[in-house]
mmCIF file with all atom_site columns, C-alpha atoms in Angstrom:
data_model
loop_
_atom_site.group_PDB
_atom_site.id
_atom_site.type_symbol
_atom_site.label_atom_id
_atom_site.label_alt_id
_atom_site.label_comp_id
_atom_site.label_asym_id
_atom_site.label_entity_id
_atom_site.label_seq_id
_atom_site.pdbx_PDB_ins_code
_atom_site.Cartn_x
_atom_site.Cartn_y
_atom_site.Cartn_z
_atom_site.occupancy
_atom_site.B_iso_or_equiv
_atom_site.pdbx_formal_charge
_atom_site.auth_seq_id
_atom_site.auth_comp_id
_atom_site.auth_asym_id
_atom_site.auth_atom_id
_atom_site.pdbx_PDB_model_num
ATOM 1   C CA . MET A 1 1   ? 13.193 -12.170 -10.551 1.00 92.00 ? 279 MET A CA 1
ATOM 2   C CA . VAL A 1 2   ? 15.538 -9.185  -10.904 1.00 96.00 ? 280 VAL A CA 1
ATOM 3   C CA . ILE A 1 3   ? 15.465 -6.643  -8.058  1.00 97.00 ? 281 ILE A CA 1
ATOM 4   C CA . VAL A 1 4   ? 17.294 -3.338  -8.504  1.00 97.00 ? 282 VAL A CA 1
ATOM 5   C CA . VAL A 1 5   ? 18.364 -1.341  -5.443  1.00 95.00 ? 283 VAL A CA 1
ATOM 6   C CA . GLY A 1 6   ? 21.152 0.949   -6.698  1.00 92.00 ? 284 GLY A CA 1
ATOM 7   C CA . ASN A 1 7   ? 20.078 4.505   -7.483  1.00 92.00 ? 285 ASN A CA 1
ATOM 8   C CA . PRO A 1 8   ? 18.506 5.848   -9.587  1.00 95.00 ? 286 PRO A CA 1
ATOM 9   C CA . ALA A 1 9   ? 16.715 2.567   -8.849  1.00 97.00 ? 287 ALA A CA 1
ATOM 10  C CA . ASN A 1 10  ? 13.615 3.000   -11.028 1.00 98.00 ? 288 ASN A CA 1
ATOM 11  C CA . THR A 1 11  ? 15.455 4.086   -14.157 1.00 97.00 ? 289 THR A CA 1
ATOM 12  C CA . ASN A 1 12  ? 18.285 1.595   -13.584 1.00 97.00 ? 290 ASN A CA 1
ATOM 13  C CA . CYS A 1 13  ? 15.651 -1.134  -13.356 1.00 98.00 ? 291 CYS A CA 1
ATOM 14  C CA . LEU A 1 14  ? 13.935 -0.002  -16.568 1.00 98.00 ? 292 LEU A CA 1
ATOM 15  C CA . THR A 1 15  ? 17.310 0.120   -18.337 1.00 96.00 ? 293 THR A CA 1
ATOM 16  C CA . ALA A 1 16  ? 18.163 -3.392  -17.119 1.00 96.00 ? 294 ALA A CA 1
ATOM 17  C CA . SER A 1 17  ? 14.812 -4.653  -18.388 1.00 97.00 ? 295 SER A CA 1
ATOM 18  C CA . LYS A 1 18  ? 15.328 -3.082  -21.820 1.00 94.00 ? 296 LYS A CA 1
ATOM 19  C CA . SER A 1 19  ? 18.821 -4.613  -21.943 1.00 94.00 ? 297 SER A CA 1
ATOM 20  C CA . ALA A 1 20  ? 17.488 -8.119  -21.249 1.00 96.00 ? 298 ALA A CA 1
ATOM 21  C CA . PRO A 1 21  ? 14.443 -8.475  -23.526 1.00 95.00 ? 299 PRO A CA 1
ATOM 22  C CA . SER A 1 22  ? 14.379 -12.268 -23.109 1.00 97.00 ? 300 SER A CA 1
ATOM 23  C CA . ILE A 1 23  ? 13.336 -11.804 -19.460 1.00 97.00 ? 301 ILE A CA 1
ATOM 24  C CA . PRO A 1 24  ? 9.676  -10.776 -19.026 1.00 97.00 ? 302 PRO A CA 1
ATOM 25  C CA . LYS A 1 25  ? 9.519  -7.144  -17.947 1.00 97.00 ? 303 LYS A CA 1
ATOM 26  C CA . GLU A 1 26  ? 7.128  -8.096  -15.135 1.00 97.00 ? 304 GLU A CA 1
ATOM 27  C CA . ASN A 1 27  ? 10.065 -9.991  -13.575 1.00 98.00 ? 305 ASN A CA 1
ATOM 28  C CA . PHE A 1 28  ? 11.936 -6.740  -12.906 1.00 98.00 ? 306 PHE A CA 1
ATOM 29  C CA . SER A 1 29  ? 11.215 -4.676  -9.815  1.00 98.00 ? 307 SER A CA 1
ATOM 30  C CA . CYS A 1 30  ? 12.982 -1.959  -7.870  1.00 98.00 ? 308 CYS A CA 1
ATOM 31  C CA . LEU A 1 31  ? 13.050 -1.271  -4.174  1.00 97.00 ? 309 LEU A CA 1
ATOM 32  C CA . THR A 1 32  ? 10.622 1.289   -2.773  1.00 97.00 ? 310 THR A CA 1
ATOM 33  C CA . ARG A 1 33  ? 9.979  -0.852  0.298   1.00 97.00 ? 311 ARG A CA 1
ATOM 34  C CA . LEU A 1 34  ? 12.461 1.201   2.315   1.00 95.00 ? 312 LEU A CA 1
ATOM 35  C CA . ASP A 1 35  ? 10.293 4.288   1.704   1.00 96.00 ? 313 ASP A CA 1
ATOM 36  C CA . HIS A 1 36  ? 7.166  2.210   2.432   1.00 97.00 ? 314 HIS A CA 1
ATOM 37  C CA . ASN A 1 37  ? 8.646  1.047   5.761   1.00 96.00 ? 315 ASN A CA 1
ATOM 38  C CA . ARG A 1 38  ? 9.653  4.610   6.638   1.00 94.00 ? 316 ARG A CA 1
ATOM 39  C CA . ALA A 1 39  ? 6.119  5.845   5.963   1.00 97.00 ? 317 ALA A CA 1
ATOM 40  C CA . LYS A 1 40  ? 4.686  3.139   8.223   1.00 97.00 ? 318 LYS A CA 1
ATOM 41  C CA . SER A 1 41  ? 7.179  4.040   10.958  1.00 95.00 ? 319 SER A CA 1
ATOM 42  C CA . GLN A 1 42  ? 6.355  7.770   10.832  1.00 95.00 ? 320 GLN A CA 1
ATOM 43  C CA . ILE A 1 43  ? 2.632  7.026   11.270  1.00 97.00 ? 321 ILE A CA 1
ATOM 44  C CA . ALA A 1 44  ? 3.347  4.511   14.052  1.00 97.00 ? 322 ALA A CA 1
ATOM 45  C CA . LEU A 1 45  ? 5.554  6.995   15.928  1.00 95.00 ? 323 LEU A CA 1
ATOM 46  C CA . LYS A 1 46  ? 2.910  9.691   15.703  1.00 96.00 ? 324 LYS A CA 1
ATOM 47  C CA . LEU A 1 47  ? 0.206  7.366   17.057  1.00 96.00 ? 325 LEU A CA 1
ATOM 48  C CA . GLY A 1 48  ? 2.308  5.500   19.634  1.00 95.00 ? 326 GLY A CA 1
ATOM 49  C CA . VAL A 1 49  ? 1.823  2.079   18.029  1.00 97.00 ? 327 VAL A CA 1
ATOM 50  C CA . THR A 1 50  ? 4.223  -0.337  16.317  1.00 96.00 ? 328 THR A CA 1
ATOM 51  C CA . ALA A 1 51  ? 4.930  -0.230  12.577  1.00 96.00 ? 329 ALA A CA 1
ATOM 52  C CA . ASP A 1 52  ? 3.272  -3.663  12.292  1.00 96.00 ? 330 ASP A CA 1
ATOM 53  C CA . ASP A 1 53  ? 0.002  -2.018  13.392  1.00 97.00 ? 331 ASP A CA 1
ATOM 54  C CA . VAL A 1 54  ? 0.038  0.157   10.234  1.00 98.00 ? 332 VAL A CA 1
ATOM 55  C CA . LYS A 1 55  ? -0.793 -1.288  6.815   1.00 98.00 ? 333 LYS A CA 1
ATOM 56  C CA . ASN A 1 56  ? -1.572 -0.264  3.241   1.00 98.00 ? 334 ASN A CA 1
ATOM 57  C CA . VAL A 1 57  ? 0.519  2.867   2.990   1.00 98.00 ? 335 VAL A CA 1
ATOM 58  C CA . ILE A 1 58  ? 1.541  3.505   -0.619  1.00 98.00 ? 336 ILE A CA 1
ATOM 59  C CA . ILE A 1 59  ? 4.672  4.894   -2.209  1.00 98.00 ? 337 ILE A CA 1
ATOM 60  C CA . TRP A 1 60  ? 3.797  6.162   -5.683  1.00 98.00 ? 338 TRP A CA 1
ATOM 61  C CA . GLY A 1 61  ? 6.417  6.859   -8.329  1.00 98.00 ? 339 GLY A CA 1
ATOM 62  C CA . ASN A 1 62  ? 10.132 7.351   -8.129  1.00 98.00 ? 340 ASN A CA 1
ATOM 63  C CA . HIS A 1 63  ? 12.559 6.383   -5.357  1.00 96.00 ? 341 HIS A CA 1
ATOM 64  C CA . SER A 1 64  ? 13.590 10.031  -5.121  1.00 95.00 ? 342 SER A CA 1
ATOM 65  C CA . SER A 1 65  ? 12.472 13.216  -3.397  1.00 94.00 ? 343 SER A CA 1
ATOM 66  C CA . THR A 1 66  ? 9.439  13.369  -5.746  1.00 97.00 ? 344 THR A CA 1
ATOM 67  C CA . GLN A 1 67  ? 8.015  10.078  -4.448  1.00 97.00 ? 345 GLN A CA 1
ATOM 68  C CA . TYR A 1 68  ? 4.507  10.407  -3.039  1.00 98.00 ? 346 TYR A CA 1
ATOM 69  C CA . PRO A 1 69  ? 3.890  8.652   0.304   1.00 98.00 ? 347 PRO A CA 1
ATOM 70  C CA . ASP A 1 70  ? 0.098  8.232   0.373   1.00 98.00 ? 348 ASP A CA 1
ATOM 71  C CA . VAL A 1 71  ? -1.888 7.192   3.460   1.00 98.00 ? 349 VAL A CA 1
ATOM 72  C CA . ASN A 1 72  ? -5.387 7.889   2.111   1.00 98.00 ? 350 ASN A CA 1
ATOM 73  C CA . HIS A 1 73  ? -6.019 4.120   2.019   1.00 98.00 ? 351 HIS A CA 1
ATOM 74  C CA . ALA A 1 74  ? -3.865 3.145   5.005   1.00 98.00 ? 352 ALA A CA 1
ATOM 75  C CA . LYS A 1 75  ? -5.246 1.537   8.157   1.00 98.00 ? 353 LYS A CA 1
ATOM 76  C CA . VAL A 1 76  ? -3.947 1.435   11.702  1.00 98.00 ? 354 VAL A CA 1
ATOM 77  C CA . LYS A 1 77  ? -4.848 -0.935  14.515  1.00 97.00 ? 355 LYS A CA 1
ATOM 78  C CA . LEU A 1 78  ? -5.903 1.149   17.513  1.00 94.00 ? 356 LEU A CA 1
ATOM 79  C CA . HIS A 1 79  ? -7.419 -0.330  20.675  1.00 90.00 ? 357 HIS A CA 1
ATOM 80  C CA . GLY A 1 80  ? -8.078 -3.616  18.890  1.00 91.00 ? 358 GLY A CA 1
ATOM 81  C CA . LYS A 1 81  ? -9.842 -2.230  15.818  1.00 95.00 ? 359 LYS A CA 1
ATOM 82  C CA . GLU A 1 82  ? -8.721 -1.007  12.420  1.00 97.00 ? 360 GLU A CA 1
ATOM 83  C CA . VAL A 1 83  ? -9.314 2.630   11.507  1.00 97.00 ? 361 VAL A CA 1
ATOM 84  C CA . GLY A 1 84  ? -8.201 4.842   8.638   1.00 98.00 ? 362 GLY A CA 1
ATOM 85  C CA . VAL A 1 85  ? -4.992 6.757   9.276   1.00 97.00 ? 363 VAL A CA 1
ATOM 86  C CA . TYR A 1 86  ? -6.586 10.141  8.478   1.00 96.00 ? 364 TYR A CA 1
ATOM 87  C CA . GLU A 1 87  ? -9.378 9.376   10.937  1.00 96.00 ? 365 GLU A CA 1
ATOM 88  C CA . ALA A 1 88  ? -6.949 8.140   13.598  1.00 97.00 ? 366 ALA A CA 1
ATOM 89  C CA . LEU A 1 89  ? -4.535 11.080  13.377  1.00 95.00 ? 367 LEU A CA 1
ATOM 90  C CA . LYS A 1 90  ? -6.965 13.939  12.778  1.00 95.00 ? 368 LYS A CA 1
ATOM 91  C CA . ASP A 1 91  ? -4.039 16.032  11.556  1.00 95.00 ? 369 ASP A CA 1
ATOM 92  C CA . ASP A 1 92  ? -4.486 16.588  7.833   1.00 94.00 ? 370 ASP A CA 1
ATOM 93  C CA . SER A 1 93  ? -1.909 19.395  7.625   1.00 96.00 ? 371 SER A CA 1
ATOM 94  C CA . TRP A 1 94  ? 0.837  17.105  9.019   1.00 96.00 ? 372 TRP A CA 1
ATOM 95  C CA . LEU A 1 95  ? -0.177 14.245  6.710   1.00 96.00 ? 373 LEU A CA 1
ATOM 96  C CA . LYS A 1 96  ? -0.150 16.509  3.651   1.00 95.00 ? 374 LYS A CA 1
ATOM 97  C CA . GLY A 1 97  ? 3.014  18.372  4.637   1.00 95.00 ? 375 GLY A CA 1
ATOM 98  C CA . GLU A 1 98  ? 5.682  17.317  7.107   1.00 95.00 ? 376 GLU A CA 1
ATOM 99  C CA . PHE A 1 99  ? 4.891  13.587  6.864   1.00 95.00 ? 377 PHE A CA 1
ATOM 100 C CA . ILE A 1 100 ? 5.414  13.570  3.093   1.00 96.00 ? 378 ILE A CA 1
ATOM 101 C CA . SER A 1 101 ? 8.615  15.619  3.156   1.00 94.00 ? 379 SER A CA 1
ATOM 102 C CA . THR A 1 102 ? 10.059 13.551  6.043   1.00 93.00 ? 380 THR A CA 1
ATOM 103 C CA . VAL A 1 103 ? 9.613  10.296  4.107   1.00 94.00 ? 381 VAL A CA 1
ATOM 104 C CA . GLN A 1 104 ? 10.885 11.887  0.870   1.00 91.00 ? 382 GLN A CA 1
ATOM 105 C CA . GLN A 1 105 ? 14.030 13.248  2.546   1.00 85.00 ? 383 GLN A CA 1
ATOM 106 C CA . ARG A 1 106 ? 14.675 10.495  5.097   1.00 70.00 ? 384 ARG A CA 1
ATOM 107 C CA . GLY A 1 107 ? 17.647 8.935   3.291   1.00 61.00 ? 385 GLY A CA 1
ATOM 108 C CA . ALA A 1 108 ? 19.442 12.294  3.060   1.00 59.00 ? 386 ALA A CA 1
ATOM 109 C CA . ALA A 1 109 ? 18.641 13.057  6.717   1.00 60.00 ? 387 ALA A CA 1
ATOM 110 C CA . VAL A 1 110 ? 20.152 9.747   7.865   1.00 62.00 ? 388 VAL A CA 1
ATOM 111 C CA . ILE A 1 111 ? 23.340 10.352  5.864   1.00 60.00 ? 389 ILE A CA 1
ATOM 112 C CA . LYS A 1 112 ? 23.610 13.884  7.272   1.00 67.00 ? 390 LYS A CA 1
ATOM 113 C CA . ALA A 1 113 ? 23.188 12.644  10.865  1.00 67.00 ? 391 ALA A CA 1
ATOM 114 C CA . ARG A 1 114 ? 25.331 9.500   10.696  1.00 65.00 ? 392 ARG A CA 1
ATOM 115 C CA . LYS A 1 115 ? 27.725 10.354  7.829   1.00 67.00 ? 393 LYS A CA 1
ATOM 116 C CA . LEU A 1 116 ? 26.676 6.876   6.647   1.00 61.00 ? 394 LEU A CA 1
ATOM 117 C CA . SER A 1 117 ? 23.716 5.543   4.686   1.00 65.00 ? 395 SER A CA 1
ATOM 118 C CA . SER A 1 118 ? 20.909 3.561   6.291   1.00 68.00 ? 396 SER A CA 1
ATOM 119 C CA . ALA A 1 119 ? 22.351 0.265   5.057   1.00 75.00 ? 397 ALA A CA 1
ATOM 120 C CA . MET A 1 120 ? 20.633 -1.953  7.644   1.00 83.00 ? 398 MET A CA 1
ATOM 121 C CA . SER A 1 121 ? 17.214 -0.410  6.919   1.00 85.00 ? 399 SER A CA 1
ATOM 122 C CA . ALA A 1 122 ? 17.789 -0.994  3.199   1.00 89.00 ? 400 ALA A CA 1
ATOM 123 C CA . ALA A 1 123 ? 18.819 -4.595  3.859   1.00 94.00 ? 401 ALA A CA 1
ATOM 124 C CA . LYS A 1 124 ? 15.654 -5.145  5.926   1.00 95.00 ? 402 LYS A CA 1
ATOM 125 C CA . ALA A 1 125 ? 13.562 -3.630  3.126   1.00 96.00 ? 403 ALA A CA 1
ATOM 126 C CA . ILE A 1 126 ? 15.185 -5.912  0.521   1.00 97.00 ? 404 ILE A CA 1
ATOM 127 C CA . ALA A 1 127 ? 14.402 -8.915  2.744   1.00 97.00 ? 405 ALA A CA 1
ATOM 128 C CA . ASP A 1 128 ? 10.766 -7.747  3.079   1.00 97.00 ? 406 ASP A CA 1
ATOM 129 C CA . HIS A 1 129 ? 10.509 -7.247  -0.712  1.00 98.00 ? 407 HIS A CA 1
ATOM 130 C CA . VAL A 1 130 ? 11.920 -10.711 -1.492  1.00 97.00 ? 408 VAL A CA 1
ATOM 131 C CA . ARG A 1 131 ? 9.855  -12.416 1.238   1.00 98.00 ? 409 ARG A CA 1
ATOM 132 C CA . ASP A 1 132 ? 6.631  -10.992 -0.188  1.00 98.00 ? 410 ASP A CA 1
ATOM 133 C CA . ILE A 1 133 ? 7.535  -12.046 -3.737  1.00 97.00 ? 411 ILE A CA 1
ATOM 134 C CA . TRP A 1 134 ? 8.281  -15.556 -2.471  1.00 97.00 ? 412 TRP A CA 1
ATOM 135 C CA . PHE A 1 135 ? 5.473  -16.073 0.034   1.00 98.00 ? 413 PHE A CA 1
ATOM 136 C CA . GLY A 1 136 ? 2.880  -13.544 -1.148  1.00 98.00 ? 414 GLY A CA 1
ATOM 137 C CA . THR A 1 137 ? 1.277  -10.598 0.634   1.00 98.00 ? 415 THR A CA 1
ATOM 138 C CA . PRO A 1 138 ? -1.027 -11.236 3.604   1.00 96.00 ? 416 PRO A CA 1
ATOM 139 C CA . GLU A 1 139 ? -4.762 -11.221 2.891   1.00 95.00 ? 417 GLU A CA 1
ATOM 140 C CA . GLY A 1 140 ? -6.111 -7.666  2.920   1.00 95.00 ? 418 GLY A CA 1
ATOM 141 C CA . GLU A 1 141 ? -2.673 -6.062  2.689   1.00 97.00 ? 419 GLU A CA 1
ATOM 142 C CA . PHE A 1 142 ? -0.741 -4.496  -0.129  1.00 98.00 ? 420 PHE A CA 1
ATOM 143 C CA . VAL A 1 143 ? 2.837  -3.282  -0.431  1.00 98.00 ? 421 VAL A CA 1
ATOM 144 C CA . SER A 1 144 ? 4.764  -0.784  -2.552  1.00 98.00 ? 422 SER A CA 1
ATOM 145 C CA . MET A 1 145 ? 7.053  -1.964  -5.323  1.00 98.00 ? 423 MET A CA 1
ATOM 146 C CA . GLY A 1 146 ? 8.594  -0.327  -8.380  1.00 98.00 ? 424 GLY A CA 1
ATOM 147 C CA . VAL A 1 147 ? 7.210  -2.273  -11.361 1.00 98.00 ? 425 VAL A CA 1
ATOM 148 C CA . ILE A 1 148 ? 6.525  -1.726  -15.053 1.00 98.00 ? 426 ILE A CA 1
ATOM 149 C CA . SER A 1 149 ? 3.580  0.652   -15.423 1.00 98.00 ? 427 SER A CA 1
ATOM 150 C CA . ASP A 1 150 ? 2.027  -1.020  -18.504 1.00 98.00 ? 428 ASP A CA 1
ATOM 151 C CA . GLY A 1 151 ? -1.726 -1.529  -18.128 1.00 97.00 ? 429 GLY A CA 1
ATOM 152 C CA . ASN A 1 152 ? -2.163 0.335   -14.844 1.00 98.00 ? 430 ASN A CA 1
ATOM 153 C CA . SER A 1 153 ? -5.521 2.023   -14.174 1.00 97.00 ? 431 SER A CA 1
ATOM 154 C CA . TYR A 1 154 ? -4.105 5.109   -12.418 1.00 98.00 ? 432 TYR A CA 1
ATOM 155 C CA . GLY A 1 155 ? -3.241 7.261   -15.416 1.00 97.00 ? 433 GLY A CA 1
ATOM 156 C CA . VAL A 1 156 ? 0.502  6.644   -15.155 1.00 98.00 ? 434 VAL A CA 1
ATOM 157 C CA . PRO A 1 157 ? 2.088  6.489   -18.640 1.00 98.00 ? 435 PRO A CA 1
ATOM 158 C CA . ASP A 1 158 ? 3.108  3.046   -19.887 1.00 98.00 ? 436 ASP A CA 1
ATOM 159 C CA . ASP A 1 159 ? 6.758  2.006   -20.096 1.00 97.00 ? 437 ASP A CA 1
ATOM 160 C CA . LEU A 1 160 ? 7.855  3.591   -16.818 1.00 98.00 ? 438 LEU A CA 1
ATOM 161 C CA . LEU A 1 161 ? 9.273  1.744   -13.820 1.00 98.00 ? 439 LEU A CA 1
ATOM 162 C CA . TYR A 1 162 ? 6.957  3.306   -11.220 1.00 98.00 ? 440 TYR A CA 1
ATOM 163 C CA . SER A 1 163 ? 6.134  2.383   -7.644  1.00 98.00 ? 441 SER A CA 1
ATOM 164 C CA . PHE A 1 164 ? 2.570  1.131   -7.214  1.00 98.00 ? 442 PHE A CA 1
ATOM 165 C CA . PRO A 1 165 ? 0.545  -0.648  -4.556  1.00 98.00 ? 443 PRO A CA 1
ATOM 166 C CA . VAL A 1 166 ? 0.658  -4.350  -5.410  1.00 98.00 ? 444 VAL A CA 1
ATOM 167 C CA . VAL A 1 167 ? -0.580 -7.663  -4.086  1.00 98.00 ? 445 VAL A CA 1
ATOM 168 C CA . ILE A 1 168 ? 1.460  -10.804 -4.686  1.00 98.00 ? 446 ILE A CA 1
ATOM 169 C CA . LYS A 1 169 ? 0.248  -14.377 -5.034  1.00 97.00 ? 447 LYS A CA 1
ATOM 170 C CA . ASN A 1 170 ? 2.045  -17.405 -6.519  1.00 97.00 ? 448 ASN A CA 1
ATOM 171 C CA . LYS A 1 171 ? 5.163  -15.239 -7.029  1.00 96.00 ? 449 LYS A CA 1
ATOM 172 C CA . THR A 1 172 ? 3.203  -12.928 -9.361  1.00 97.00 ? 450 THR A CA 1
ATOM 173 C CA . TRP A 1 173 ? 2.398  -9.307  -8.557  1.00 98.00 ? 451 TRP A CA 1
ATOM 174 C CA . LYS A 1 174 ? -0.761 -7.491  -9.547  1.00 98.00 ? 452 LYS A CA 1
ATOM 175 C CA . PHE A 1 175 ? -1.716 -3.829  -9.279  1.00 98.00 ? 453 PHE A CA 1
ATOM 176 C CA . VAL A 1 176 ? -4.189 -3.016  -6.517  1.00 98.00 ? 454 VAL A CA 1
ATOM 177 C CA . GLU A 1 177 ? -7.126 -1.758  -8.558  1.00 96.00 ? 455 GLU A CA 1
ATOM 178 C CA . GLY A 1 178 ? -9.925 0.688   -7.878  1.00 95.00 ? 456 GLY A CA 1
ATOM 179 C CA . LEU A 1 179 ? -8.394 2.947   -5.233  1.00 98.00 ? 457 LEU A CA 1
ATOM 180 C CA . PRO A 1 180 ? -9.998 6.404   -5.470  1.00 98.00 ? 458 PRO A CA 1
ATOM 181 C CA . ILE A 1 181 ? -7.448 9.137   -6.204  1.00 98.00 ? 459 ILE A CA 1
ATOM 182 C CA . ASN A 1 182 ? -8.171 12.668  -5.003  1.00 97.00 ? 460 ASN A CA 1
ATOM 183 C CA . ASP A 1 183 ? -6.872 15.856  -6.655  1.00 98.00 ? 461 ASP A CA 1
ATOM 184 C CA . PHE A 1 184 ? -4.035 16.256  -4.137  1.00 97.00 ? 462 PHE A CA 1
ATOM 185 C CA . SER A 1 185 ? -2.805 12.716  -4.877  1.00 98.00 ? 463 SER A CA 1
ATOM 186 C CA . ARG A 1 186 ? -3.252 13.129  -8.638  1.00 98.00 ? 464 ARG A CA 1
ATOM 187 C CA . GLU A 1 187 ? -0.945 16.133  -8.690  1.00 98.00 ? 465 GLU A CA 1
ATOM 188 C CA . LYS A 1 188 ? 1.762  14.343  -6.656  1.00 98.00 ? 466 LYS A CA 1
ATOM 189 C CA . MET A 1 189 ? 1.502  11.173  -8.780  1.00 98.00 ? 467 MET A CA 1
ATOM 190 C CA . ASP A 1 190 ? 1.797  13.149  -12.014 1.00 98.00 ? 468 ASP A CA 1
ATOM 191 C CA . LEU A 1 191 ? 4.812  15.101  -10.732 1.00 98.00 ? 469 LEU A CA 1
ATOM 192 C CA . THR A 1 192 ? 6.826  11.958  -9.959  1.00 98.00 ? 470 THR A CA 1
ATOM 193 C CA . ALA A 1 193 ? 5.748  10.378  -13.287 1.00 98.00 ? 471 ALA A CA 1
ATOM 194 C CA . LYS A 1 194 ? 7.082  13.477  -15.078 1.00 98.00 ? 472 LYS A CA 1
ATOM 195 C CA . GLU A 1 195 ? 10.446 13.107  -13.335 1.00 98.00 ? 473 GLU A CA 1
ATOM 196 C CA . LEU A 1 196 ? 10.625 9.419   -14.294 1.00 98.00 ? 474 LEU A CA 1
ATOM 197 C CA . THR A 1 197 ? 9.801  10.239  -17.917 1.00 98.00 ? 475 THR A CA 1
ATOM 198 C CA . GLU A 1 198 ? 12.621 12.803  -17.984 1.00 97.00 ? 476 GLU A CA 1
ATOM 199 C CA . GLU A 1 199 ? 15.063 10.365  -16.322 1.00 97.00 ? 477 GLU A CA 1
ATOM 200 C CA . LYS A 1 200 ? 14.155 7.673   -18.833 1.00 97.00 ? 478 LYS A CA 1
ATOM 201 C CA . GLU A 1 201 ? 14.708 10.022  -21.794 1.00 96.00 ? 479 GLU A CA 1
ATOM 202 C CA . THR A 1 202 ? 18.103 11.115  -20.435 1.00 95.00 ? 480 THR A CA 1
ATOM 203 C CA . ALA A 1 203 ? 19.207 7.532   -19.779 1.00 94.00 ? 481 ALA A CA 1
ATOM 204 C CA . PHE A 1 204 ? 18.142 6.280   -23.207 1.00 92.00 ? 482 PHE A CA 1
ATOM 205 C CA . GLU A 1 205 ? 19.782 9.224   -24.982 1.00 91.00 ? 483 GLU A CA 1
ATOM 206 C CA . PHE A 1 206 ? 23.020 8.431   -23.165 1.00 88.00 ? 484 PHE A CA 1
ATOM 207 C CA . LEU A 1 207 ? 22.795 4.701   -23.953 1.00 84.00 ? 485 LEU A CA 1
ATOM 208 C CA . SER A 1 208 ? 22.049 5.282   -27.631 1.00 83.00 ? 486 SER A CA 1
ATOM 209 C CA . SER A 1 209 ? 25.120 7.526   -27.961 1.00 78.00 ? 487 SER A CA 1
ATOM 210 C CA . ALA A 1 210 ? 27.437 5.239   -25.978 1.00 63.00 ? 488 ALA A CA 1
#
């Protein structure tokens, strides 16, 4: 398994995969778990629960400010039972506005506040990413991971390194299939796919002229 963390993580990961054709492209992934963990934490803070009480948030797309943190399918444990995050929060404008921008911009905000990057949070996210590859995802839970987009059912173009919801078993990841995508989500997912397509074209132009 090859895990890429250095930015631009998605396009660096795709470039690494193209440069090592003897390694199956499914064995390359990039880190969007830091964003995933941040999304869980923002929901937990808002509801006064722990991040472990929140599951099945999704980071779609690029590890950049176009990423789309999606909680349409997320659940939270409240008073001993699981409920949908939208139902639990009853604050659609926050979920479609400030929540998304906070997660998208969190890395920059940490650097601005501390004059340092969130290295420990990134290290924790790498450990989470590797643990789930090694031991699998818990039953009924999925996580976010930047993986090759080939064969996805969400209308994302093939041959991009794009963050999807995945489940992992026997050290093999699979796309979570069949999640309904509303118009709001579709627009956000397409926007980040467009950025990744442009990044890929720029990177490959540079490599071919090097």
